[in-house]
PDB file of N, CA, C and O in Angstrom:
ATOM      1  N   MET Y 152      -8.034  15.852 -18.870  1.00  0.00           N
ATOM      2  CA  MET Y 152      -6.952  16.046 -17.927  1.00  0.00           C
ATOM      3  C   MET Y 152      -6.393  14.673 -17.519  1.00  0.00           C
ATOM      4  O   MET Y 152      -7.123  13.774 -17.140  1.00  0.00           O
ATOM      5  N   MET Y 153      -5.092  14.515 -17.609  1.00  0.00           N
ATOM      6  CA  MET Y 153      -4.456  13.247 -17.246  1.00  0.00           C
ATOM      7  C   MET Y 153      -4.045  13.277 -15.782  1.00  0.00           C
ATOM      8  O   MET Y 153      -3.614  14.297 -15.270  1.00  0.00           O
ATOM      9  N   ASN Y 154      -4.187  12.133 -15.120  1.00  0.00           N
ATOM     10  CA  ASN Y 154      -3.650  12.072 -13.767  1.00  0.00           C
ATOM     11  C   ASN Y 154      -2.213  11.569 -13.832  1.00  0.00           C
ATOM     12  O   ASN Y 154      -1.717  11.226 -14.895  1.00  0.00           O
ATOM     13  N   ARG Y 155      -1.558  11.509 -12.696  1.00  0.00           N
ATOM     14  CA  ARG Y 155      -0.137  11.173 -12.720  1.00  0.00           C
ATOM     15  C   ARG Y 155       0.148   9.719 -13.049  1.00  0.00           C
ATOM     16  O   ARG Y 155       1.286   9.321 -13.193  1.00  0.00           O
ATOM     17  N   PHE Y 156      -0.883   8.875 -13.163  1.00  0.00           N
ATOM     18  CA  PHE Y 156      -0.680   7.475 -13.502  1.00  0.00           C
ATOM     19  C   PHE Y 156      -0.957   7.188 -14.969  1.00  0.00           C
ATOM     20  O   PHE Y 156      -0.858   6.058 -15.403  1.00  0.00           O
ATOM     21  N   GLU Y 157      -1.338   8.191 -15.710  1.00  0.00           N
ATOM     22  CA  GLU Y 157      -1.608   7.997 -17.128  1.00  0.00           C
ATOM     23  C   GLU Y 157      -0.378   8.399 -17.933  1.00  0.00           C
ATOM     24  O   GLU Y 157       0.474   9.122 -17.460  1.00  0.00           O
ATOM     25  N   GLY Y 158      -0.323   7.947 -19.150  1.00  0.00           N
ATOM     26  CA  GLY Y 158       0.793   8.300 -20.005  1.00  0.00           C
ATOM     27  C   GLY Y 158       1.609   7.074 -20.352  1.00  0.00           C
ATOM     28  O   GLY Y 158       1.401   5.990 -19.816  1.00  0.00           O
ATOM     29  N   PRO Y 159       2.576   7.228 -21.227  1.00  0.00           N
ATOM     30  CA  PRO Y 159       3.312   6.092 -21.756  1.00  0.00           C
ATOM     31  C   PRO Y 159       4.161   5.349 -20.734  1.00  0.00           C
ATOM     32  O   PRO Y 159       4.308   4.141 -20.811  1.00  0.00           O
ATOM     33  N   GLY Y 160       4.714   6.054 -19.731  1.00  0.00           N
ATOM     34  CA  GLY Y 160       5.592   5.392 -18.766  1.00  0.00           C
ATOM     35  C   GLY Y 160       4.890   4.927 -17.518  1.00  0.00           C
ATOM     36  O   GLY Y 160       5.488   4.285 -16.673  1.00  0.00           O
ATOM     37  N   ALA Y 161       3.622   5.251 -17.380  1.00  0.00           N
ATOM     38  CA  ALA Y 161       2.905   4.910 -16.149  1.00  0.00           C
ATOM     39  C   ALA Y 161       2.215   3.562 -16.302  1.00  0.00           C
ATOM     40  O   ALA Y 161       1.310   3.406 -17.105  1.00  0.00           O
ATOM     41  N   ARG Y 162       2.675   2.605 -15.522  1.00  0.00           N
ATOM     42  CA  ARG Y 162       2.015   1.312 -15.539  1.00  0.00           C
ATOM     43  C   ARG Y 162       2.002   0.756 -14.123  1.00  0.00           C
ATOM     44  O   ARG Y 162       2.729   1.201 -13.244  1.00  0.00           O
ATOM     45  N   GLU Y 163       1.179  -0.253 -13.933  1.00  0.00           N
ATOM     46  CA  GLU Y 163       1.034  -0.851 -12.615  1.00  0.00           C
ATOM     47  C   GLU Y 163       2.230  -1.755 -12.314  1.00  0.00           C
ATOM     48  O   GLU Y 163       2.616  -2.586 -13.137  1.00  0.00           O
ATOM     49  N   ALA Y 164       2.794  -1.582 -11.139  1.00  0.00           N
ATOM     50  CA  ALA Y 164       3.923  -2.406 -10.702  1.00  0.00           C
ATOM     51  C   ALA Y 164       3.415  -3.744 -10.188  1.00  0.00           C
ATOM     52  O   ALA Y 164       2.265  -3.873  -9.777  1.00  0.00           O
ATOM     53  N   ARG Y 165       4.272  -4.727 -10.203  1.00  0.00           N
ATOM     54  CA  ARG Y 165       4.006  -6.012  -9.566  1.00  0.00           C
ATOM     55  C   ARG Y 165       4.917  -6.066  -8.344  1.00  0.00           C
ATOM     56  O   ARG Y 165       6.119  -5.785  -8.443  1.00  0.00           O
ATOM     57  N   ILE Y 166       4.323  -6.427  -7.218  1.00  0.00           N
ATOM     58  CA  ILE Y 166       5.024  -6.337  -5.946  1.00  0.00           C
ATOM     59  C   ILE Y 166       4.965  -7.659  -5.191  1.00  0.00           C
ATOM     60  O   ILE Y 166       3.952  -8.351  -5.223  1.00  0.00           O
ATOM     61  N   ARG Y 167       6.020  -7.965  -4.492  1.00  0.00           N
ATOM     62  CA  ARG Y 167       6.030  -9.056  -3.521  1.00  0.00           C
ATOM     63  C   ARG Y 167       6.051  -8.384  -2.155  1.00  0.00           C
ATOM     64  O   ARG Y 167       6.983  -7.658  -1.817  1.00  0.00           O
ATOM     65  N   TYR Y 168       4.998  -8.610  -1.385  1.00  0.00           N
ATOM     66  CA  TYR Y 168       4.845  -7.951  -0.091  1.00  0.00           C
ATOM     67  C   TYR Y 168       5.517  -8.762   0.999  1.00  0.00           C
ATOM     68  O   TYR Y 168       5.264  -9.955   1.145  1.00  0.00           O
ATOM     69  N   LEU Y 169       6.403  -8.116   1.745  1.00  0.00           N
ATOM     70  CA  LEU Y 169       7.181  -8.753   2.800  1.00  0.00           C
ATOM     71  C   LEU Y 169       6.819  -8.116   4.138  1.00  0.00           C
ATOM     72  O   LEU Y 169       6.099  -7.123   4.184  1.00  0.00           O
ATOM     73  N   ASP Y 170       7.327  -8.668   5.222  1.00  0.00           N
ATOM     74  CA  ASP Y 170       7.123  -8.077   6.551  1.00  0.00           C
ATOM     75  C   ASP Y 170       7.878  -6.757   6.634  1.00  0.00           C
ATOM     76  O   ASP Y 170       9.105  -6.744   6.619  1.00  0.00           O
ATOM     77  N   GLY Y 171       7.162  -5.645   6.695  1.00  0.00           N
ATOM     78  CA  GLY Y 171       7.780  -4.335   6.858  1.00  0.00           C
ATOM     79  C   GLY Y 171       8.421  -3.754   5.611  1.00  0.00           C
ATOM     80  O   GLY Y 171       9.030  -2.692   5.671  1.00  0.00           O
ATOM     81  N   ASP Y 172       8.315  -4.427   4.485  1.00  0.00           N
ATOM     82  CA  ASP Y 172       8.931  -3.952   3.245  1.00  0.00           C
ATOM     83  C   ASP Y 172       8.237  -4.638   2.075  1.00  0.00           C
ATOM     84  O   ASP Y 172       7.432  -5.533   2.256  1.00  0.00           O
ATOM     85  N   PHE Y 173       8.572  -4.198   0.873  1.00  0.00           N
ATOM     86  CA  PHE Y 173       8.072  -4.873  -0.319  1.00  0.00           C
ATOM     87  C   PHE Y 173       9.158  -4.881  -1.374  1.00  0.00           C
ATOM     88  O   PHE Y 173      10.089  -4.088  -1.330  1.00  0.00           O
ATOM     89  N   GLN Y 174       9.027  -5.804  -2.302  1.00  0.00           N
ATOM     90  CA  GLN Y 174      10.015  -5.978  -3.365  1.00  0.00           C
ATOM     91  C   GLN Y 174       9.302  -5.827  -4.709  1.00  0.00           C
ATOM     92  O   GLN Y 174       8.308  -6.509  -4.965  1.00  0.00           O
ATOM     93  N   VAL Y 175       9.804  -4.933  -5.534  1.00  0.00           N
ATOM     94  CA  VAL Y 175       9.219  -4.723  -6.859  1.00  0.00           C
ATOM     95  C   VAL Y 175       9.710  -5.836  -7.776  1.00  0.00           C
ATOM     96  O   VAL Y 175      10.909  -5.998  -7.987  1.00  0.00           O
ATOM     97  N   THR Y 176       8.767  -6.624  -8.300  1.00  0.00           N
ATOM     98  CA  THR Y 176       9.139  -7.719  -9.194  1.00  0.00           C
ATOM     99  C   THR Y 176       8.951  -7.343 -10.661  1.00  0.00           C
ATOM    100  O   THR Y 176       9.524  -7.968 -11.535  1.00  0.00           O
ATOM    101  N   SER Y 177       8.118  -6.334 -10.915  1.00  0.00           N
ATOM    102  CA  SER Y 177       7.918  -5.802 -12.255  1.00  0.00           C
ATOM    103  C   SER Y 177       7.736  -4.295 -12.119  1.00  0.00           C
ATOM    104  O   SER Y 177       6.796  -3.856 -11.436  1.00  0.00           O
ATOM    105  N   PRO Y 178       8.614  -3.488 -12.701  1.00  0.00           N
ATOM    106  CA  PRO Y 178       8.590  -2.046 -12.489  1.00  0.00           C
ATOM    107  C   PRO Y 178       7.262  -1.389 -12.887  1.00  0.00           C
ATOM    108  O   PRO Y 178       6.575  -1.851 -13.800  1.00  0.00           O
ATOM    109  N   GLY Y 179       6.950  -0.345 -12.176  1.00  0.00           N
ATOM    110  CA  GLY Y 179       5.758   0.438 -12.452  1.00  0.00           C
ATOM    111  C   GLY Y 179       5.693   1.614 -11.502  1.00  0.00           C
ATOM    112  O   GLY Y 179       6.503   1.735 -10.586  1.00  0.00           O
ATOM    113  N   ALA Y 180       4.696   2.470 -11.694  1.00  0.00           N
ATOM    114  CA  ALA Y 180       4.566   3.672 -10.893  1.00  0.00           C
ATOM    115  C   ALA Y 180       3.628   3.506  -9.706  1.00  0.00           C
ATOM    116  O   ALA Y 180       3.677   4.280  -8.762  1.00  0.00           O
ATOM    117  N   PHE Y 181       2.767   2.491  -9.748  1.00  0.00           N
ATOM    118  CA  PHE Y 181       1.729   2.365  -8.735  1.00  0.00           C
ATOM    119  C   PHE Y 181       1.242   0.930  -8.629  1.00  0.00           C
ATOM    120  O   PHE Y 181       1.575   0.082  -9.455  1.00  0.00           O
ATOM    121  N   VAL Y 182       0.434   0.676  -7.589  1.00  0.00           N
ATOM    122  CA  VAL Y 182      -0.331  -0.565  -7.443  1.00  0.00           C
ATOM    123  C   VAL Y 182      -1.776  -0.162  -7.196  1.00  0.00           C
ATOM    124  O   VAL Y 182      -2.058   0.991  -6.876  1.00  0.00           O
ATOM    125  N   ARG Y 183      -2.685  -1.093  -7.344  1.00  0.00           N
ATOM    126  CA  ARG Y 183      -4.109  -0.811  -7.101  1.00  0.00           C
ATOM    127  C   ARG Y 183      -4.555  -1.440  -5.786  1.00  0.00           C
ATOM    128  O   ARG Y 183      -4.254  -2.595  -5.513  1.00  0.00           O
ATOM    129  N   CYS Y 184      -5.286  -0.654  -5.002  1.00  0.00           N
ATOM    130  CA  CYS Y 184      -5.868  -1.159  -3.766  1.00  0.00           C
ATOM    131  C   CYS Y 184      -6.821  -2.291  -4.125  1.00  0.00           C
ATOM    132  O   CYS Y 184      -7.691  -2.137  -4.986  1.00  0.00           O
ATOM    133  N   VAL Y 185      -6.660  -3.427  -3.478  1.00  0.00           N
ATOM    134  CA  VAL Y 185      -7.478  -4.599  -3.782  1.00  0.00           C
ATOM    135  C   VAL Y 185      -8.945  -4.384  -3.393  1.00  0.00           C
ATOM    136  O   VAL Y 185      -9.825  -4.994  -3.971  1.00  0.00           O
ATOM    137  N   VAL Y 186      -9.221  -3.485  -2.454  1.00  0.00           N
ATOM    138  CA  VAL Y 186     -10.587  -3.237  -1.995  1.00  0.00           C
ATOM    139  C   VAL Y 186     -11.267  -2.149  -2.813  1.00  0.00           C
ATOM    140  O   VAL Y 186     -12.377  -2.333  -3.306  1.00  0.00           O
ATOM    141  N   THR Y 187     -10.596  -1.009  -2.974  1.00  0.00           N
ATOM    142  CA  THR Y 187     -11.218   0.154  -3.620  1.00  0.00           C
ATOM    143  C   THR Y 187     -10.915   0.272  -5.101  1.00  0.00           C
ATOM    144  O   THR Y 187     -11.620   0.969  -5.817  1.00  0.00           O
ATOM    145  N   GLY Y 188      -9.828  -0.346  -5.553  1.00  0.00           N
ATOM    146  CA  GLY Y 188      -9.411  -0.219  -6.948  1.00  0.00           C
ATOM    147  C   GLY Y 188      -8.651   1.066  -7.239  1.00  0.00           C
ATOM    148  O   GLY Y 188      -8.229   1.299  -8.366  1.00  0.00           O
ATOM    149  N   GLU Y 189      -8.454   1.889  -6.212  1.00  0.00           N
ATOM    150  CA  GLU Y 189      -7.733   3.152  -6.411  1.00  0.00           C
ATOM    151  C   GLU Y 189      -6.237   2.910  -6.570  1.00  0.00           C
ATOM    152  O   GLU Y 189      -5.678   1.977  -5.999  1.00  0.00           O
ATOM    153  N   SER Y 190      -5.602   3.780  -7.337  1.00  0.00           N
ATOM    154  CA  SER Y 190      -4.162   3.701  -7.549  1.00  0.00           C
ATOM    155  C   SER Y 190      -3.419   4.221  -6.324  1.00  0.00           C
ATOM    156  O   SER Y 190      -3.803   5.233  -5.751  1.00  0.00           O
ATOM    157  N   ILE Y 191      -2.359   3.527  -5.969  1.00  0.00           N
ATOM    158  CA  ILE Y 191      -1.506   3.928  -4.853  1.00  0.00           C
ATOM    159  C   ILE Y 191      -0.089   4.085  -5.395  1.00  0.00           C
ATOM    160  O   ILE Y 191       0.518   3.093  -5.834  1.00  0.00           O
ATOM    161  N   PRO Y 192       0.460   5.302  -5.389  1.00  0.00           N
ATOM    162  CA  PRO Y 192       1.850   5.470  -5.828  1.00  0.00           C
ATOM    163  C   PRO Y 192       2.775   4.640  -4.935  1.00  0.00           C
ATOM    164  O   PRO Y 192       2.543   4.534  -3.720  1.00  0.00           O
ATOM    165  N   LEU Y 193       3.798   4.043  -5.510  1.00  0.00           N
ATOM    166  CA  LEU Y 193       4.688   3.192  -4.721  1.00  0.00           C
ATOM    167  C   LEU Y 193       5.310   3.928  -3.547  1.00  0.00           C
ATOM    168  O   LEU Y 193       5.481   3.355  -2.474  1.00  0.00           O
ATOM    169  N   ASP Y 194       5.609   5.211  -3.712  1.00  0.00           N
ATOM    170  CA  ASP Y 194       6.214   5.954  -2.601  1.00  0.00           C
ATOM    171  C   ASP Y 194       5.217   6.292  -1.495  1.00  0.00           C
ATOM    172  O   ASP Y 194       5.596   6.779  -0.437  1.00  0.00           O
ATOM    173  N   GLU Y 195       3.930   6.004  -1.704  1.00  0.00           N
ATOM    174  CA  GLU Y 195       2.905   6.231  -0.683  1.00  0.00           C
ATOM    175  C   GLU Y 195       2.317   4.916  -0.148  1.00  0.00           C
ATOM    176  O   GLU Y 195       1.442   4.934   0.710  1.00  0.00           O
ATOM    177  N   LEU Y 196       2.807   3.788  -0.629  1.00  0.00           N
ATOM    178  CA  LEU Y 196       2.304   2.476  -0.211  1.00  0.00           C
ATOM    179  C   LEU Y 196       2.775   2.160   1.204  1.00  0.00           C
ATOM    180  O   LEU Y 196       3.970   2.088   1.471  1.00  0.00           O
ATOM    181  N   LYS Y 197       1.821   2.023   2.130  1.00  0.00           N
ATOM    182  CA  LYS Y 197       2.142   1.757   3.534  1.00  0.00           C
ATOM    183  C   LYS Y 197       1.403   0.566   4.114  1.00  0.00           C
ATOM    184  O   LYS Y 197       1.759   0.079   5.175  1.00  0.00           O
ATOM    185  N   TYR Y 198       0.330   0.116   3.458  1.00  0.00           N
ATOM    186  CA  TYR Y 198      -0.518  -0.928   4.025  1.00  0.00           C
ATOM    187  C   TYR Y 198      -0.674  -2.082   3.046  1.00  0.00           C
ATOM    188  O   TYR Y 198      -1.034  -1.873   1.901  1.00  0.00           O
ATOM    189  N   TRP Y 199      -0.405  -3.301   3.528  1.00  0.00           N
ATOM    190  CA  TRP Y 199      -0.568  -4.490   2.699  1.00  0.00           C
ATOM    191  C   TRP Y 199      -0.666  -5.714   3.604  1.00  0.00           C
ATOM    192  O   TRP Y 199      -0.374  -5.669   4.783  1.00  0.00           O
ATOM    193  N   SER Y 200      -1.083  -6.818   3.007  1.00  0.00           N
ATOM    194  CA  SER Y 200      -1.131  -8.101   3.704  1.00  0.00           C
ATOM    195  C   SER Y 200      -0.064  -9.003   3.110  1.00  0.00           C
ATOM    196  O   SER Y 200      -0.068  -9.263   1.903  1.00  0.00           O
ATOM    197  N   VAL Y 201       0.823  -9.466   3.960  1.00  0.00           N
ATOM    198  CA  VAL Y 201       1.846 -10.416   3.521  1.00  0.00           C
ATOM    199  C   VAL Y 201       1.179 -11.748   3.185  1.00  0.00           C
ATOM    200  O   VAL Y 201       1.466 -12.351   2.154  1.00  0.00           O
ATOM    201  N   ALA Y 202       0.259 -12.189   4.039  1.00  0.00           N
ATOM    202  CA  ALA Y 202      -0.397 -13.483   3.850  1.00  0.00           C
ATOM    203  C   ALA Y 202      -1.205 -13.535   2.557  1.00  0.00           C
ATOM    204  O   ALA Y 202      -1.181 -14.533   1.847  1.00  0.00           O
ATOM    205  N   ARG Y 203      -1.927 -12.454   2.240  1.00  0.00           N
ATOM    206  CA  ARG Y 203      -2.770 -12.436   1.038  1.00  0.00           C
ATOM    207  C   ARG Y 203      -2.091 -11.762  -0.150  1.00  0.00           C
ATOM    208  O   ARG Y 203      -2.630 -11.779  -1.253  1.00  0.00           O
ATOM    209  N   GLN Y 204      -0.932 -11.130   0.070  1.00  0.00           N
ATOM    210  CA  GLN Y 204      -0.209 -10.422  -0.987  1.00  0.00           C
ATOM    211  C   GLN Y 204      -1.122  -9.398  -1.663  1.00  0.00           C
ATOM    212  O   GLN Y 204      -1.259  -9.366  -2.884  1.00  0.00           O
ATOM    213  N   GLU Y 205      -1.730  -8.515  -0.825  1.00  0.00           N
ATOM    214  CA  GLU Y 205      -2.673  -7.504  -1.301  1.00  0.00           C
ATOM    215  C   GLU Y 205      -2.303  -6.129  -0.754  1.00  0.00           C
ATOM    216  O   GLU Y 205      -2.011  -6.000   0.432  1.00  0.00           O
ATOM    217  N   PRO Y 206      -2.340  -5.085  -1.600  1.00  0.00           N
ATOM    218  CA  PRO Y 206      -2.117  -3.718  -1.127  1.00  0.00           C
ATOM    219  C   PRO Y 206      -3.429  -3.035  -0.744  1.00  0.00           C
ATOM    220  O   PRO Y 206      -4.485  -3.359  -1.293  1.00  0.00           O
ATOM    221  N   TYR Y 207      -3.340  -2.086   0.203  1.00  0.00           N
ATOM    222  CA  TYR Y 207      -4.515  -1.341   0.658  1.00  0.00           C
ATOM    223  C   TYR Y 207      -4.234   0.153   0.650  1.00  0.00           C
ATOM    224  O   TYR Y 207      -3.122   0.593   0.939  1.00  0.00           O
ATOM    225  N   LEU Y 208      -5.253   0.924   0.367  1.00  0.00           N
ATOM    226  CA  LEU Y 208      -5.149   2.379   0.268  1.00  0.00           C
ATOM    227  C   LEU Y 208      -4.764   3.029   1.589  1.00  0.00           C
ATOM    228  O   LEU Y 208      -3.934   3.935   1.626  1.00  0.00           O
ATOM    229  N   ASN Y 209      -5.365   2.568   2.692  1.00  0.00           N
ATOM    230  CA  ASN Y 209      -5.087   3.172   3.997  1.00  0.00           C
ATOM    231  C   ASN Y 209      -5.402   2.167   5.102  1.00  0.00           C
ATOM    232  O   ASN Y 209      -5.824   1.041   4.831  1.00  0.00           O
ATOM    233  N   ALA Y 210      -5.241   2.594   6.355  1.00  0.00           N
ATOM    234  CA  ALA Y 210      -5.421   1.700   7.494  1.00  0.00           C
ATOM    235  C   ALA Y 210      -6.868   1.224   7.625  1.00  0.00           C
ATOM    236  O   ALA Y 210      -7.111   0.059   7.934  1.00  0.00           O
ATOM    237  N   SER Y 211      -7.832   2.112   7.413  1.00  0.00           N
ATOM    238  CA  SER Y 211      -9.230   1.705   7.581  1.00  0.00           C
ATOM    239  C   SER Y 211      -9.647   0.688   6.514  1.00  0.00           C
ATOM    240  O   SER Y 211     -10.389  -0.247   6.800  1.00  0.00           O
ATOM    241  N   VAL Y 212      -9.153   0.836   5.301  1.00  0.00           N
ATOM    242  CA  VAL Y 212      -9.438  -0.136   4.240  1.00  0.00           C
ATOM    243  C   VAL Y 212      -8.761  -1.468   4.573  1.00  0.00           C
ATOM    244  O   VAL Y 212      -9.344  -2.530   4.373  1.00  0.00           O
ATOM    245  N   SER Y 213      -7.561  -1.411   5.133  1.00  0.00           N
ATOM    246  CA  SER Y 213      -6.858  -2.622   5.544  1.00  0.00           C
ATOM    247  C   SER Y 213      -7.641  -3.362   6.625  1.00  0.00           C
ATOM    248  O   SER Y 213      -7.812  -4.584   6.555  1.00  0.00           O
ATOM    249  N   LEU Y 214      -8.150  -2.628   7.603  1.00  0.00           N
ATOM    250  CA  LEU Y 214      -8.958  -3.240   8.660  1.00  0.00           C
ATOM    251  C   LEU Y 214     -10.239  -3.836   8.096  1.00  0.00           C
ATOM    252  O   LEU Y 214     -10.620  -4.958   8.442  1.00  0.00           O
ATOM    253  N   GLN Y 215     -10.883  -3.105   7.209  1.00  0.00           N
ATOM    254  CA  GLN Y 215     -12.106  -3.595   6.561  1.00  0.00           C
ATOM    255  C   GLN Y 215     -11.844  -4.944   5.888  1.00  0.00           C
ATOM    256  O   GLN Y 215     -12.599  -5.895   6.053  1.00  0.00           O
ATOM    257  N   ARG Y 216     -10.765  -5.028   5.131  1.00  0.00           N
ATOM    258  CA  ARG Y 216     -10.426  -6.270   4.418  1.00  0.00           C
ATOM    259  C   ARG Y 216     -10.094  -7.389   5.394  1.00  0.00           C
ATOM    260  O   ARG Y 216     -10.467  -8.541   5.195  1.00  0.00           O
ATOM    261  N   GLU Y 217      -9.389  -7.051   6.471  1.00  0.00           N
ATOM    262  CA  GLU Y 217      -9.031  -8.064   7.473  1.00  0.00           C
ATOM    263  C   GLU Y 217     -10.284  -8.640   8.124  1.00  0.00           C
ATOM    264  O   GLU Y 217     -10.386  -9.848   8.329  1.00  0.00           O
ATOM    265  N   LEU Y 218     -11.254  -7.796   8.423  1.00  0.00           N
ATOM    266  CA  LEU Y 218     -12.506  -8.260   9.017  1.00  0.00           C
ATOM    267  C   LEU Y 218     -13.322  -9.088   8.027  1.00  0.00           C
ATOM    268  O   LEU Y 218     -13.996 -10.042   8.425  1.00  0.00           O
ATOM    269  N   GLU Y 219     -13.263  -8.742   6.744  1.00  0.00           N
ATOM    270  CA  GLU Y 219     -13.946  -9.539   5.718  1.00  0.00           C
ATOM    271  C   GLU Y 219     -13.303 -10.922   5.591  1.00  0.00           C
ATOM    272  O   GLU Y 219     -13.982 -11.930   5.456  1.00  0.00           O
ATOM    273  N   ALA Y 220     -11.988 -10.949   5.623  1.00  0.00           N
ATOM    274  CA  ALA Y 220     -11.257 -12.205   5.446  1.00  0.00           C
ATOM    275  C   ALA Y 220     -11.317 -13.093   6.695  1.00  0.00           C
ATOM    276  O   ALA Y 220     -11.202 -14.312   6.595  1.00  0.00           O
ATOM    277  N   ASN Y 221     -11.494 -12.461   7.858  1.00  0.00           N
ATOM    278  CA  ASN Y 221     -11.513 -13.184   9.133  1.00  0.00           C
ATOM    279  C   ASN Y 221     -12.700 -12.726   9.973  1.00  0.00           C
ATOM    280  O   ASN Y 221     -12.531 -11.977  10.938  1.00  0.00           O
ATOM    281  N   PRO Y 222     -13.913 -13.159   9.646  1.00  0.00           N
ATOM    282  CA  PRO Y 222     -15.111 -12.708  10.357  1.00  0.00           C
ATOM    283  C   PRO Y 222     -15.074 -12.982  11.863  1.00  0.00           C
ATOM    284  O   PRO Y 222     -15.709 -12.272  12.630  1.00  0.00           O
ATOM    285  N   GLU Y 223     -14.318 -13.986  12.276  1.00  0.00           N
ATOM    286  CA  GLU Y 223     -14.220 -14.280  13.707  1.00  0.00           C
ATOM    287  C   GLU Y 223     -13.597 -13.127  14.488  1.00  0.00           C
ATOM    288  O   GLU Y 223     -13.842 -12.969  15.677  1.00  0.00           O
ATOM    289  N   LEU Y 224     -12.802 -12.285  13.836  1.00  0.00           N
ATOM    290  CA  LEU Y 224     -12.223 -11.115  14.494  1.00  0.00           C
ATOM    291  C   LEU Y 224     -13.303 -10.116  14.881  1.00  0.00           C
ATOM    292  O   LEU Y 224     -13.196  -9.453  15.903  1.00  0.00           O
ATOM    293  N   ARG Y 225     -14.322 -10.004  14.061  1.00  0.00           N
ATOM    294  CA  ARG Y 225     -15.417  -9.076  14.343  1.00  0.00           C
ATOM    295  C   ARG Y 225     -16.135  -9.506  15.635  1.00  0.00           C
ATOM    296  O   ARG Y 225     -16.480  -8.686  16.457  1.00  0.00           O
ATOM    297  N   VAL Y 226     -16.323 -10.806  15.817  1.00  0.00           N
ATOM    298  CA  VAL Y 226     -16.997 -11.324  17.006  1.00  0.00           C
ATOM    299  C   VAL Y 226     -16.149 -11.055  18.241  1.00  0.00           C
ATOM    300  O   VAL Y 226     -16.635 -10.567  19.246  1.00  0.00           O
ATOM    301  N   ARG Y 227     -14.852 -11.329  18.154  1.00  0.00           N
ATOM    302  CA  ARG Y 227     -13.937 -11.072  19.275  1.00  0.00           C
ATOM    303  C   ARG Y 227     -13.909  -9.603  19.637  1.00  0.00           C
ATOM    304  O   ARG Y 227     -13.939  -9.229  20.767  1.00  0.00           O
ATOM    305  N   ARG Y 228     -13.849  -8.761  18.624  1.00  0.00           N
ATOM    306  CA  ARG Y 228     -13.771  -7.322  18.819  1.00  0.00           C
ATOM    307  C   ARG Y 228     -15.038  -6.809  19.495  1.00  0.00           C
ATOM    308  O   ARG Y 228     -14.990  -5.963  20.368  1.00  0.00           O
ATOM    309  N   ALA Y 229     -16.187  -7.319  19.101  1.00  0.00           N
ATOM    310  CA  ALA Y 229     -17.469  -6.875  19.653  1.00  0.00           C
ATOM    311  C   ALA Y 229     -17.653  -7.351  21.088  1.00  0.00           C
ATOM    312  O   ALA Y 229     -18.343  -6.717  21.867  1.00  0.00           O
ATOM    313  N   SER Y 230     -17.037  -8.463  21.454  1.00  0.00           N
ATOM    314  CA  SER Y 230     -17.251  -9.011  22.786  1.00  0.00           C
ATOM    315  C   SER Y 230     -16.343  -8.384  23.853  1.00  0.00           C
ATOM    316  O   SER Y 230     -16.501  -8.648  25.022  1.00  0.00           O
ATOM    317  N   LYS Y 231     -15.403  -7.565  23.463  1.00  0.00           N
ATOM    318  CA  LYS Y 231     -14.489  -6.934  24.430  1.00  0.00           C
ATOM    319  C   LYS Y 231     -15.102  -5.722  25.074  1.00  0.00           C
ATOM    320  O   LYS Y 231     -15.883  -5.027  24.626  1.00  0.00           O
TER     321      LYS Y 231
END
């Protein structure tokens, strides 16, 4: 059984992540979450890091990555 990202026309897009938007630099149907490796259809892409130019599957994965990249946030968060 093929998923919607398989087949001759389905390939990974290259994206430039901007504040509140993104720009497709190389056409494709999806991007891969940098944390989970799961495919994210471009029309469902909502979470990314402009600073790291990385896409994320959802908000919790985005937070997980942010805490990994900035461990000092975990300390601040725990002390509140």
